[in-house]
């Protein structure tokens, strides 16, 4: 766990984080979660099985849980208990449970699916990342993305960035992204589950000179 200005951030594996502030627990992209977790607010970046997992959503959602998700996910959210589901588009901003959430673009430029000949995460799908404003702190969860122009000068307090390559940025690309994003602290993600290893996170850390890097242990 990592704590920043009273906000507790736990990495639950892959792109899943528990972010706990005053009287609220946010969980992002729950997938293969092994701990008992219940969320007040769930954020879902896109419709791939390792980000929208109905089995995991069933385990972390309650009748009081709000879900904010990329629009492509909304029709898939069924068969489990929740309070409300809210679709969101890139650049759109919503306040849910007192938390300001802005959707950011997340897409591939050069990670191409050899079967479809299209990017794994096409820009036109409107898959997203999130800028989360909590207790006066901004956390940027990039979602599954390459280094893209829309990242420039976001200047969050904390950035959560993928480092595994294949479907998302490599460690080297993620380091270049950090130079554009300009966070105070960065936490690597998207390794150790489907693709990528802790070596990717360590390689990434060695490349970062402009801010603090926290490599979290999966909980």
Coordinates of C-alpha atoms in Angstrom, one line a residue:
X1 CA 0.0 0.0 0.0
X2 CA 1.1 3.6 -0.7
X3 CA -0.4 6.6 1.1
X4 CA -0.4 10.1 -0.3
X5 CA -1.9 13.0 1.6
X6 CA -4.3 10.7 3.5
X7 CA -5.3 8.7 0.4
X8 CA -4.5 5.0 0.5
X9 CA -3.7 3.3 -2.8
X10 CA -3.4 -0.5 -3.1
X11 CA -2.6 -2.4 -6.2
X12 CA -4.9 -5.3 -6.7
X13 CA -3.0 -6.6 -9.8
X14 CA -3.1 -5.7 -13.5
X15 CA -4.9 -2.4 -13.8
X16 CA -6.9 -2.8 -10.6
X17 CA -6.4 -0.4 -7.7
X18 CA -8.2 0.3 -4.5
X19 CA -8.2 4.1 -3.8
X20 CA -9.5 5.0 -0.4
X21 CA -10.2 8.6 0.7
X22 CA -12.6 10.1 3.2
X23 CA -15.5 7.8 3.5
X24 CA -15.2 6.3 0.0
X25 CA -13.5 3.4 -1.7
X26 CA -12.9 3.5 -5.4
X27 CA -11.8 0.3 -7.4
X28 CA -10.6 0.6 -10.9
X29 CA -10.9 -2.2 -13.5
X30 CA -11.4 -5.1 -11.0
X31 CA -9.8 -8.3 -12.4
X32 CA -8.7 -11.5 -10.5
X33 CA -9.0 -9.8 -7.2
X34 CA -8.0 -12.1 -4.4
X35 CA -8.8 -10.0 -1.3
X36 CA -12.2 -9.3 0.1
X37 CA -13.0 -5.8 -1.3
X38 CA -16.3 -3.8 -1.6
X39 CA -16.4 -0.6 -3.6
X40 CA -18.5 2.5 -3.2
X41 CA -17.4 3.6 -6.7
X42 CA -16.1 1.4 -9.6
X43 CA -14.4 2.8 -12.6
X44 CA -14.2 0.7 -15.8
X45 CA -11.9 1.9 -18.6
X46 CA -13.0 -0.4 -21.5
X47 CA -14.7 -3.6 -22.5
X48 CA -11.9 -6.1 -22.6
X49 CA -12.3 -9.2 -20.3
X50 CA -9.4 -8.2 -18.1
X51 CA -10.9 -4.8 -17.3
X52 CA -14.6 -5.6 -17.4
X53 CA -14.8 -8.9 -15.5
X54 CA -18.4 -9.7 -14.4
X55 CA -17.1 -12.3 -11.9
X56 CA -15.0 -9.6 -10.2
X57 CA -17.7 -7.0 -10.4
X58 CA -20.1 -9.4 -8.6
X59 CA -17.6 -9.7 -5.8
X60 CA -16.8 -6.0 -5.3
X61 CA -20.2 -4.4 -6.0
X62 CA -23.1 -4.0 -3.6
X63 CA -26.5 -2.5 -3.8
X64 CA -24.9 0.9 -2.9
X65 CA -22.1 0.8 -5.6
X66 CA -22.0 3.4 -8.3
X67 CA -20.2 2.4 -11.6
X68 CA -18.7 4.9 -14.0
X69 CA -17.6 3.2 -17.3
X70 CA -16.7 3.8 -20.9
X71 CA -19.9 3.9 -22.9
X72 CA -19.0 0.7 -24.7
X73 CA -19.3 -1.1 -21.4
X74 CA -22.7 0.0 -20.2
X75 CA -24.8 -2.7 -21.9
X76 CA -22.5 -5.4 -20.6
X77 CA -23.1 -4.4 -17.0
X78 CA -25.8 -6.8 -15.9
X79 CA -26.3 -9.9 -13.8
X80 CA -25.0 -8.5 -10.6
X81 CA -26.0 -5.9 -7.9
X82 CA -25.2 -2.2 -8.1
X83 CA -26.9 1.1 -7.4
X84 CA -26.3 2.9 -10.8
X85 CA -24.3 2.7 -13.9
X86 CA -23.1 5.8 -15.7
X87 CA -21.5 6.0 -19.1
X88 CA -18.8 8.5 -19.9
X89 CA -17.0 9.7 -23.0
X90 CA -13.5 11.0 -23.5
X91 CA -13.1 14.6 -22.2
X92 CA -16.5 14.3 -20.4
X93 CA -16.5 15.3 -16.7
X94 CA -19.0 13.9 -14.0
X95 CA -19.2 14.2 -10.3
X96 CA -20.3 11.0 -8.7
X97 CA -20.5 10.3 -4.9
X98 CA -18.8 13.7 -4.5
X99 CA -15.8 12.6 -6.6
X100 CA -15.0 14.6 -9.7
X101 CA -14.1 12.2 -12.6
X102 CA -12.9 13.3 -16.0
X103 CA -12.6 10.7 -18.7
X104 CA -9.3 10.8 -20.8
X105 CA -8.6 9.2 -24.1
X106 CA -6.8 5.9 -24.1
X107 CA -5.8 4.2 -27.4
X108 CA -3.1 2.5 -29.3
X109 CA -0.9 4.0 -32.0
X110 CA 1.3 1.1 -32.9
X111 CA 0.1 -1.9 -30.9
X112 CA -1.6 -3.8 -33.8
X113 CA -3.7 -7.0 -33.5
X114 CA -2.3 -9.3 -36.1
X115 CA -5.7 -10.9 -36.7
X116 CA -7.7 -7.8 -37.3
X117 CA -4.9 -5.6 -38.5
X118 CA -6.3 -2.9 -36.2
X119 CA -5.0 -1.5 -33.0
X120 CA -5.9 -3.5 -29.9
X121 CA -7.4 -0.3 -28.5
X122 CA -8.7 1.8 -31.4
X123 CA -9.2 5.5 -30.9
X124 CA -12.6 5.4 -32.4
X125 CA -13.8 3.0 -29.7
X126 CA -13.6 5.8 -27.1
X127 CA -12.0 3.6 -24.5
X128 CA -10.8 5.8 -21.6
X129 CA -8.6 6.5 -18.7
X130 CA -9.6 8.6 -15.7
X131 CA -8.6 11.8 -13.9
X132 CA -9.9 11.3 -10.4
X133 CA -10.1 14.3 -8.0
X134 CA -10.2 13.1 -4.4
X135 CA -9.5 15.1 -1.2
X136 CA -7.9 17.8 -3.3
X137 CA -5.6 15.3 -4.9
X138 CA -5.7 14.3 -8.6
X139 CA -5.0 10.7 -9.6
X140 CA -4.6 9.8 -13.3
X141 CA -5.3 6.2 -14.3
X142 CA -4.2 6.1 -18.0
X143 CA -6.2 3.0 -19.0
X144 CA -4.8 0.8 -21.7
X145 CA -2.9 3.2 -24.0
X146 CA 0.2 4.1 -25.9
X147 CA 2.0 7.4 -25.5
X148 CA -0.5 9.8 -26.9
X149 CA -0.7 13.6 -27.3
X150 CA -3.7 13.9 -25.0
X151 CA -1.4 13.1 -22.0
X152 CA 0.6 16.3 -22.3
X153 CA 0.8 18.5 -19.2
X154 CA -2.0 16.9 -17.2
X155 CA 0.2 17.3 -14.1
X156 CA -1.7 15.0 -11.7
X157 CA -0.4 14.3 -8.2
X158 CA -0.2 10.6 -8.9
X159 CA -0.2 8.7 -12.3
X160 CA -0.9 5.0 -12.8
X161 CA 0.8 3.9 -16.0
X162 CA 1.1 0.6 -17.9
X163 CA 4.6 -0.7 -18.6
X164 CA 4.3 -4.2 -20.1
X165 CA 4.2 -3.5 -23.8
X166 CA 2.3 -5.8 -26.3
X167 CA -1.1 -4.1 -25.8
X168 CA 0.1 -1.0 -24.0
X169 CA 3.2 1.1 -23.6
X170 CA 6.6 -0.5 -23.0
X171 CA 8.7 0.6 -20.0
X172 CA 10.6 2.9 -22.3
X173 CA 7.5 4.4 -23.8
X174 CA 5.9 4.8 -20.4
X175 CA 9.0 6.7 -19.2
X176 CA 8.6 9.1 -22.1
X177 CA 4.9 9.4 -21.3
X178 CA 5.8 10.5 -17.7
X179 CA 7.9 13.3 -19.1
X180 CA 4.7 14.6 -20.9
X181 CA 2.2 13.9 -18.1
X182 CA 4.4 15.6 -15.4
X183 CA 3.1 13.8 -12.3
X184 CA 4.6 14.1 -8.8
X185 CA 4.5 10.4 -8.2
X186 CA 4.1 7.5 -10.7
X187 CA 3.0 3.9 -10.1
X188 CA 3.5 1.3 -12.8
X189 CA 0.7 -1.2 -13.6
X190 CA -0.4 -3.7 -16.3
X191 CA 2.3 -6.3 -15.5
X192 CA 2.4 -9.7 -13.8
X193 CA -1.0 -11.0 -14.9
X194 CA -1.4 -11.4 -18.6
X195 CA 1.8 -9.9 -20.0
X196 CA 4.8 -8.2 -18.5
X197 CA 6.9 -8.9 -15.3
X198 CA 8.2 -7.0 -12.4
X199 CA 11.4 -6.5 -14.5
X200 CA 9.3 -4.1 -16.7
X201 CA 8.4 -2.1 -13.6
X202 CA 12.0 -2.0 -12.4
X203 CA 13.3 -1.0 -15.9
X204 CA 10.7 1.7 -15.9
X205 CA 11.8 3.0 -12.5
X206 CA 15.4 3.2 -13.7
X207 CA 14.4 5.4 -16.5
X208 CA 12.5 8.0 -14.4
X209 CA 14.4 11.0 -13.3
X210 CA 11.6 13.7 -13.0
X211 CA 9.5 12.3 -10.2
X212 CA 9.1 9.7 -7.5
X213 CA 8.3 6.1 -8.5
X214 CA 6.4 3.6 -6.3
X215 CA 6.3 0.0 -7.3
X216 CA 3.5 -1.6 -5.3
X217 CA 3.2 -5.2 -4.3
X218 CA 0.0 -6.9 -5.4
X219 CA -2.5 -7.3 -2.5

